[in-house]
XYZ file of C-alpha atoms in Angstrom:
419
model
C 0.578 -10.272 -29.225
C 0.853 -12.398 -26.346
C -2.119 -14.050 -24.426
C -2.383 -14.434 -20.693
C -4.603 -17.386 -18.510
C -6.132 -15.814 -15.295
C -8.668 -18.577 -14.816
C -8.368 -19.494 -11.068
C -7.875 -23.022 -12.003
C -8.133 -24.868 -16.091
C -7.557 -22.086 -18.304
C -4.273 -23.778 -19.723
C -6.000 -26.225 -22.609
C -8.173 -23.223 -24.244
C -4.717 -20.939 -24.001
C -2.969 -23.308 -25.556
C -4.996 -24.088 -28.812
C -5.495 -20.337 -29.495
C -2.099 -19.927 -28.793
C -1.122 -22.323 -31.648
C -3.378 -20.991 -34.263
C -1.675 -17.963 -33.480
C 1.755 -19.843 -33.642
C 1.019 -21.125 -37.286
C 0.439 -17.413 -39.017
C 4.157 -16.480 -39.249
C 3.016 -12.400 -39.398
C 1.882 -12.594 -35.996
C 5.051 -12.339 -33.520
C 3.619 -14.180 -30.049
C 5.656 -13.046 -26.753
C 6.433 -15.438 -24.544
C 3.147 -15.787 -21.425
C 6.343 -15.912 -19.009
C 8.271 -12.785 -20.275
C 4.727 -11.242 -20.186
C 4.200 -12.140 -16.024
C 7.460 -10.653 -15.277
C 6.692 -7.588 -16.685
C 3.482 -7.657 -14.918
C 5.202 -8.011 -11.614
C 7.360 -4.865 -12.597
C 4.319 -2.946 -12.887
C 1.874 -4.041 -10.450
C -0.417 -6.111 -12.834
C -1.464 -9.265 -11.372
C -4.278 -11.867 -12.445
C -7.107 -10.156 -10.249
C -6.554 -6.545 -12.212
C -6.775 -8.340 -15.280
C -9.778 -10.439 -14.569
C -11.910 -7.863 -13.306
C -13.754 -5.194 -15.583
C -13.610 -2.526 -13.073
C -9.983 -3.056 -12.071
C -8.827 -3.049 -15.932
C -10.629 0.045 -16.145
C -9.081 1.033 -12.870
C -5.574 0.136 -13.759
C -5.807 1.208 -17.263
C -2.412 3.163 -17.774
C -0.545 0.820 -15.486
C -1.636 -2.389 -17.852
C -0.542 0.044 -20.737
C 2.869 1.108 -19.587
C 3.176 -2.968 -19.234
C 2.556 -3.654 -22.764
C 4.559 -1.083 -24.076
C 7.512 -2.091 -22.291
C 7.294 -5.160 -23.970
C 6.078 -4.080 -27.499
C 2.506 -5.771 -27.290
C -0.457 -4.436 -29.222
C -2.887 -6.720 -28.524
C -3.194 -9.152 -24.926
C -5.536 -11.409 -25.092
C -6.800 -12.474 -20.887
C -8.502 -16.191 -21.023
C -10.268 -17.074 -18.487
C -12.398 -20.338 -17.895
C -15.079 -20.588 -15.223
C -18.592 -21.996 -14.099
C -16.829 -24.889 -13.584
C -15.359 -25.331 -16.899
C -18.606 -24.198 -18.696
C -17.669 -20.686 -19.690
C -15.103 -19.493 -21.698
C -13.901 -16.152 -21.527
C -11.730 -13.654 -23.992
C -11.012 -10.279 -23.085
C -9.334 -8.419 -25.852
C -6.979 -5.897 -24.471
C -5.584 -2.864 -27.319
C -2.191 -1.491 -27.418
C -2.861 1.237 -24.745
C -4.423 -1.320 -21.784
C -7.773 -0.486 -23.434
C -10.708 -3.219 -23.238
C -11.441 -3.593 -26.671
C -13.861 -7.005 -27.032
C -15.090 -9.305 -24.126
C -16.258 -12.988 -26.066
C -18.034 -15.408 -24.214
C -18.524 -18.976 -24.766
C -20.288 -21.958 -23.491
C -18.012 -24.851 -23.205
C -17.295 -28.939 -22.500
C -14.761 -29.628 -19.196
C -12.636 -26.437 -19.363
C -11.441 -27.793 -22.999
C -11.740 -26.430 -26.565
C -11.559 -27.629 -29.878
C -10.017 -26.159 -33.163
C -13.425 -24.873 -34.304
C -14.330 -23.187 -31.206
C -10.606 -21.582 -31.402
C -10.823 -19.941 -35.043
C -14.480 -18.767 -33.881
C -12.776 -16.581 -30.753
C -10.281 -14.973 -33.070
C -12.587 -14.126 -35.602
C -14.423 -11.913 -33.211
C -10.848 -10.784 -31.965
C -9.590 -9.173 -34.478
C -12.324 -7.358 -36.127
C -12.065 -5.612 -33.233
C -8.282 -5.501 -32.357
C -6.946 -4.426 -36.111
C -8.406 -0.888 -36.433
C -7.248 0.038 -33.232
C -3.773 -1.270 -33.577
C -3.132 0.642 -36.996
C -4.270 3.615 -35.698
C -2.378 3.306 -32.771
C 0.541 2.759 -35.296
C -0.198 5.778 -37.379
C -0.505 7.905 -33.979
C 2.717 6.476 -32.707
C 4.377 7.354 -36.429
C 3.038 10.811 -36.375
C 5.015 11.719 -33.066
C 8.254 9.758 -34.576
C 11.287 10.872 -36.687
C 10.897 11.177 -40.235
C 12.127 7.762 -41.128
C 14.111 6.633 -44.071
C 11.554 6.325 -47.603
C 9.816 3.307 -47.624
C 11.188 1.614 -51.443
C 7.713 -0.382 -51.870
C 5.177 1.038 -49.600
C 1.637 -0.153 -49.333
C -0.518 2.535 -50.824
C -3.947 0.827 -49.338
C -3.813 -0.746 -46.144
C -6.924 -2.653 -45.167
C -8.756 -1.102 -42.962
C -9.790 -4.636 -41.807
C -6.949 -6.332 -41.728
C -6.704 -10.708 -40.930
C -4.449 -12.135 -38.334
C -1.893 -11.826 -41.065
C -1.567 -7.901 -41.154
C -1.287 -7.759 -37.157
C 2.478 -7.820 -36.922
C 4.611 -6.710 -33.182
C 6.925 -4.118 -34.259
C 9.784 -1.975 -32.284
C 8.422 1.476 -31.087
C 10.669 4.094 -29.746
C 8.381 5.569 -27.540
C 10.401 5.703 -23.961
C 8.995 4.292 -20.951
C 7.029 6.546 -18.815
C 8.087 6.061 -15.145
C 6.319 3.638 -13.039
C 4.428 3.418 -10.086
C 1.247 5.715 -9.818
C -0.731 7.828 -7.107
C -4.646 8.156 -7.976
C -6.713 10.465 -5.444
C -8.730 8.387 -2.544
C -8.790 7.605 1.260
C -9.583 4.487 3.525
C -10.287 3.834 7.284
C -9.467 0.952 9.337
C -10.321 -0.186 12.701
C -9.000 -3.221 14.904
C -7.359 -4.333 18.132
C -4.768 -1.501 19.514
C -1.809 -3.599 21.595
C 1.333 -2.140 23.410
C 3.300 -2.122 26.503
C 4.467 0.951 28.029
C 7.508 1.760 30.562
C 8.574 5.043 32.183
C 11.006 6.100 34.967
C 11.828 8.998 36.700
C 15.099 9.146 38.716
C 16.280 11.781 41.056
C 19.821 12.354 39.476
C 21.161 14.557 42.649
C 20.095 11.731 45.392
C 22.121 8.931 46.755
C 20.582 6.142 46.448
C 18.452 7.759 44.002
C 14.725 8.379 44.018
C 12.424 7.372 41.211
C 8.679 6.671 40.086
C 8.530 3.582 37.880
C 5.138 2.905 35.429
C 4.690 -0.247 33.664
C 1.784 -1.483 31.973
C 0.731 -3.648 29.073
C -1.738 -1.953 27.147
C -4.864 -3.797 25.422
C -7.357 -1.146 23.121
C -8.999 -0.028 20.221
C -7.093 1.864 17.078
C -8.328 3.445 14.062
C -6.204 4.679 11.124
C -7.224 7.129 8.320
C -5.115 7.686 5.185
C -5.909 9.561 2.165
C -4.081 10.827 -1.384
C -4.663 13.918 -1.236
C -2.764 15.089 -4.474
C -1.388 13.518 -6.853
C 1.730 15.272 -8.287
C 3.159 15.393 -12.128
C 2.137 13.934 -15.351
C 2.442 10.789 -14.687
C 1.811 10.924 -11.023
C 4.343 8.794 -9.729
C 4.509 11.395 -6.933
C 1.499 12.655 -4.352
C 1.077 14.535 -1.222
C -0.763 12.137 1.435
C -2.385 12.375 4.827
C -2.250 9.649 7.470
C -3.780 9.924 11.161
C -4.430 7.867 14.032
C -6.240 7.489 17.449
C -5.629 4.778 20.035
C -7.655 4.151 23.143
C -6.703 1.567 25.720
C -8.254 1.461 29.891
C -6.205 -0.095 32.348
C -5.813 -0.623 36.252
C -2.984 0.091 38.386
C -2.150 -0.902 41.663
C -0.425 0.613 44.205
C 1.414 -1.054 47.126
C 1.973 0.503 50.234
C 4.125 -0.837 53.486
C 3.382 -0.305 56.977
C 5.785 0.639 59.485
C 4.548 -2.942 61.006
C 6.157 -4.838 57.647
C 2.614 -5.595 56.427
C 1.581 -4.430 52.786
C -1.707 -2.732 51.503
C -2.597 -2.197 48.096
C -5.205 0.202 46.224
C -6.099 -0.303 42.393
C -7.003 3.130 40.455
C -8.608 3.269 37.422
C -6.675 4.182 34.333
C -6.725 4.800 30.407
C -3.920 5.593 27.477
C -4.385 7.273 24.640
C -2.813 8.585 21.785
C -3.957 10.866 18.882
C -1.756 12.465 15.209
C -1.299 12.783 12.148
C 1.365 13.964 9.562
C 1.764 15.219 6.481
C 3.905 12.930 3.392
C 5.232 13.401 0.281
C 5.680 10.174 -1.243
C 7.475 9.065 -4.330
C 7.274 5.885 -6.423
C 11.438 5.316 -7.679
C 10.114 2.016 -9.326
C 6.816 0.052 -10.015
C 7.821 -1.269 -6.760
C 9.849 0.731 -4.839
C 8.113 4.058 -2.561
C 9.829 6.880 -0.300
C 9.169 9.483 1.240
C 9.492 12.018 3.860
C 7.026 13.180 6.663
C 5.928 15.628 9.214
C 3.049 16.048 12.131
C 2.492 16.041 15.600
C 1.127 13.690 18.492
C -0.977 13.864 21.575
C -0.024 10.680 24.059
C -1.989 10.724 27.542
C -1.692 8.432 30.374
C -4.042 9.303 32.909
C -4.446 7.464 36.335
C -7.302 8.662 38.840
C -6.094 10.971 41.725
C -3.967 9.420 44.298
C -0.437 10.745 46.139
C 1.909 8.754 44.357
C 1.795 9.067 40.776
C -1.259 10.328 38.304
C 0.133 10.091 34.963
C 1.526 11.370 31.934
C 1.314 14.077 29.467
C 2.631 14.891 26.199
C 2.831 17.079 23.183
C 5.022 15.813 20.244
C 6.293 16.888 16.602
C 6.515 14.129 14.037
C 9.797 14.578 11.515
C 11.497 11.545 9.259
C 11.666 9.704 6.374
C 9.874 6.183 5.140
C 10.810 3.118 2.864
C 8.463 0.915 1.005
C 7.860 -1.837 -1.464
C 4.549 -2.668 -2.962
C 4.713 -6.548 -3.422
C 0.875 -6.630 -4.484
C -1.820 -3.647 -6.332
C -2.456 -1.719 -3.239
C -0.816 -4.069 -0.879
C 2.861 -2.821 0.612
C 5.293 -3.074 3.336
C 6.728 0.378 4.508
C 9.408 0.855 7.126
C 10.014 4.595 8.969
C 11.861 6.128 11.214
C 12.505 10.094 12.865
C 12.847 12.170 15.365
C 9.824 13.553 18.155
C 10.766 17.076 19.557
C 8.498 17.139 22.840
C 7.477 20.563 23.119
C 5.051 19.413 26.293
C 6.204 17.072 28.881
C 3.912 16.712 32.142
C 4.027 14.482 34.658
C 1.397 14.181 37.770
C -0.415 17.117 36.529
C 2.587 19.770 37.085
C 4.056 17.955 40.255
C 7.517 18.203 38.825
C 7.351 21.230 37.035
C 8.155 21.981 34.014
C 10.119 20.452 31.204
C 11.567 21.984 28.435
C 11.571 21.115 25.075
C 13.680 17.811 24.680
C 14.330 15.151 21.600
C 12.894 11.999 20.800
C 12.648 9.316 18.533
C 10.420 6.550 17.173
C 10.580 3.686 14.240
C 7.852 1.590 12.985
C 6.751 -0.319 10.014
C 3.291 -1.142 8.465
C 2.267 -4.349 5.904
C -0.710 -3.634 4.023
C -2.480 -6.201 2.109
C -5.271 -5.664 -0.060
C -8.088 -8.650 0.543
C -10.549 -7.564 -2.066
C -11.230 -3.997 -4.349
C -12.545 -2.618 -1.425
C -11.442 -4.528 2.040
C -7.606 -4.474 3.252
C -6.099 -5.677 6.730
C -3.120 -3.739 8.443
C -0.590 -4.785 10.409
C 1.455 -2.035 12.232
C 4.042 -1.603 15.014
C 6.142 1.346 16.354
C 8.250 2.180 18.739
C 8.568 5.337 20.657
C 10.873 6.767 23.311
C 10.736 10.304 24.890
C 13.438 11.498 27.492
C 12.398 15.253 29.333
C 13.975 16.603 32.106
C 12.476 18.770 34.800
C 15.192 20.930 36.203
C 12.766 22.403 39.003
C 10.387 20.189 40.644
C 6.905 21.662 42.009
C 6.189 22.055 45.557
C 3.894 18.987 45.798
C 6.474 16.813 44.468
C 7.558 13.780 46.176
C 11.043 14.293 44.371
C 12.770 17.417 45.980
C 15.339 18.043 43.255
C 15.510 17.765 39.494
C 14.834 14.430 37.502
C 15.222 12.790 34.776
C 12.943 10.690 33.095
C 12.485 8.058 30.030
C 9.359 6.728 28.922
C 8.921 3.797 25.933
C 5.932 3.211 24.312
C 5.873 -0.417 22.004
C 2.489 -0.149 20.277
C 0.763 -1.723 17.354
C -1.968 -3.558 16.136
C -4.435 -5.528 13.495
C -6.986 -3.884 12.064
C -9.800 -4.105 8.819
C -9.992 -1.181 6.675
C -12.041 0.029 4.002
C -11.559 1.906 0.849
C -13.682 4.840 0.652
């Protein structure tokens, strides 16, 4: 048994006296609270899973594949609250199941003896049966072992404290980490800074049209698990997407042939919409990769005028991703591939056409989980596109072919939802 104190503050005084009755029966073998937290942090448990009903529920085979990987049959979850009025023990069986949820009224936070032997009398009326026939289930599926010389012929059926005894178990681990079907949306600021050049390569010095423009928006984000894969679904298919908006101005300068300067400001507005495809793999409790594969629309559009009118173009979305989940539901993932640009336009056709180049982008997103429902996002990534355009159009200010390069830093906070 072990017991574990997720009170958000006290807890400590009622752990400890039921934690010493316990002590005093030597047939009850008490793991260590600290060996216990560890394991939790292999497996994703934390105090919040624990003290909610819905999240033990929720969580159910994660808390499980805790407790068997350290041999507990019973967890006990204290938990002290109304401002050290109410006591509260959740009885937890050998397979993460919620077995007995005891309430008390209570002085300061603190118990005494008394009110300790009254909690474990309702805990293991309840707790026993289930751990011996958890026993006898686990002993069904496990080699014949050697005769027993003085077996026990009648086992209670209702056994004390006394009969509930930790024992070794050879069933293996199952791996960890688990997918479970669902989707979320978030929504937030969009920020990035964009920069493109085209040069004239066969032109001494060489011509070139130059964009640069921080860029100040809205982003959404949709994600969903979409199917989870295996028995134990430490694998799943999942489907991101994404849609940025940002308007703009941009100015144009133009000199006389008398040295003085005009200018003219032109409405303008980014955006950017994709998605991909992922298969995604837990390795550990903690540890998530993956590969993925999609497409993206980004458009740059400024209103008609001679010089320059924007940008155009149609991407494929190929590479892998890294991730660790430090919290339930909360993660930092890293990525990185390669963008084929099947569509590259620039001034609506004024420099012809493009073929199909390479490009490449990296990024990383934290993910932290504020409550069961509510998360916030951080995210950045970093794009950069290089077409050519061997034969520039007949309205082109550029007479012969060009190369360009255009970088796109973008990113952004946002509040999502789990739907």
């Amino acid at each position: 048994m072990s017991l574990v104190n997720v009170a958000s503050s006290g807890g400590d005084q009622p752990k400890r006296v039921i934690e010493n009755i316990l002590g005093e029966n030597q047939s009850i073998a008490l793991i260590d609270t600290s060996v216990v937290r560890s394991t939790m942090d292999n497996f994703a448990v934390n105090e919040k899973i624990l003290r909610k009903g819905e999240l033990r529920e929720k969580f159910q085979e994660r808390i499980s594949r805790m407790m068997q990987a350290e041999n507990i049959e019973g967890l006990l979850i204290i938990d002290v609250y109304s401002k050290g009025r109410k006591l509260q023990v959740v009885v937890l069986g050998p397979e993460g199941q919620e077995l007995k949820d005891i309430k008390r009224s209570i002085r300061g936070g603190k118990i005494g003896q008394d009110t300790g032997l009254d909690v474990l009398k309702d805990v293991f009326p309840a707790l026993g049966p289930t751990v011996l026939d958890y026993r006898e289930r686990v002993q069904a599926t496990a080699p014949d072992p050697d005769p027993d010389p003085d077996p026990d012929p009648d086992p209670d059926p209702n056994p004390t404290p006394d009969a509930i005894v930790t024992e070794e178990k050879t069933k293996p681990k199952p791996p960890p980490g688990t997918f479970a079907k669902g989707g979320s949306v978030a929504a937030g600021v969009f920020l990035g800074q964009r920069s493109m050049e085209v040069t004239e390569v066969e032109t001494t010095p060489p011509d070139a049209i130059k964009h640069r423009t921080p860029l100040v928006g809205i982003g959404v984000n949709i994600d969903a698990i979409a199917l989870p894969i295996g028995d134990n679904k430490d694998s799943a298919l999942t489907i991101s997407g994404f849609f940025n908006y940002a308007p703009f101005k941009t100015e144009f300068k133009t000199q006389g042939g008398d040295g003085s300067t005009s200018s003219e400001t032109f409405s303008s507005n980014f955006v950017n919409v994709g998605g991909a495809l992922h298969y995604r793999r837990f390795f550990t409790a903690s540890t998530i990769g993956g590969i993925y594969g999609g497409g993206e629309y980004i458009s740059l559009r400024i209103s008609s005028n001679p010089n320059y009118t924007g940008n155009i173009y149609g991407v494929g979305r190929a590479g892998a991703e890294l991730g660790i989940s430090f919290a339930p539901e909360s993660y930092v993932i890293v990525h990185g591939g390669l963008l084929p640009v099947f569509k590259a336009d620039n001034s609506a056709g004024a420099l012809g056409e493009s073929p199909t180049s390479l490009g490449y982008e990296a990024g990383g997103t934290v993910l932290f989980r504020l409550t069961d429902k509510v998360f916030a996002r951080l995210g950045y990534r970093f794009e950069i596109v290089s077409p050519t355009f061997p034969e520039p159009g007949d309205t082109s200010k550029i007479d012969n072919a060009a190369e360009s390069r255009d970088i796109l830093h973008t990113g952004g906070l946002q509040i999502g939802f789990t739907i």
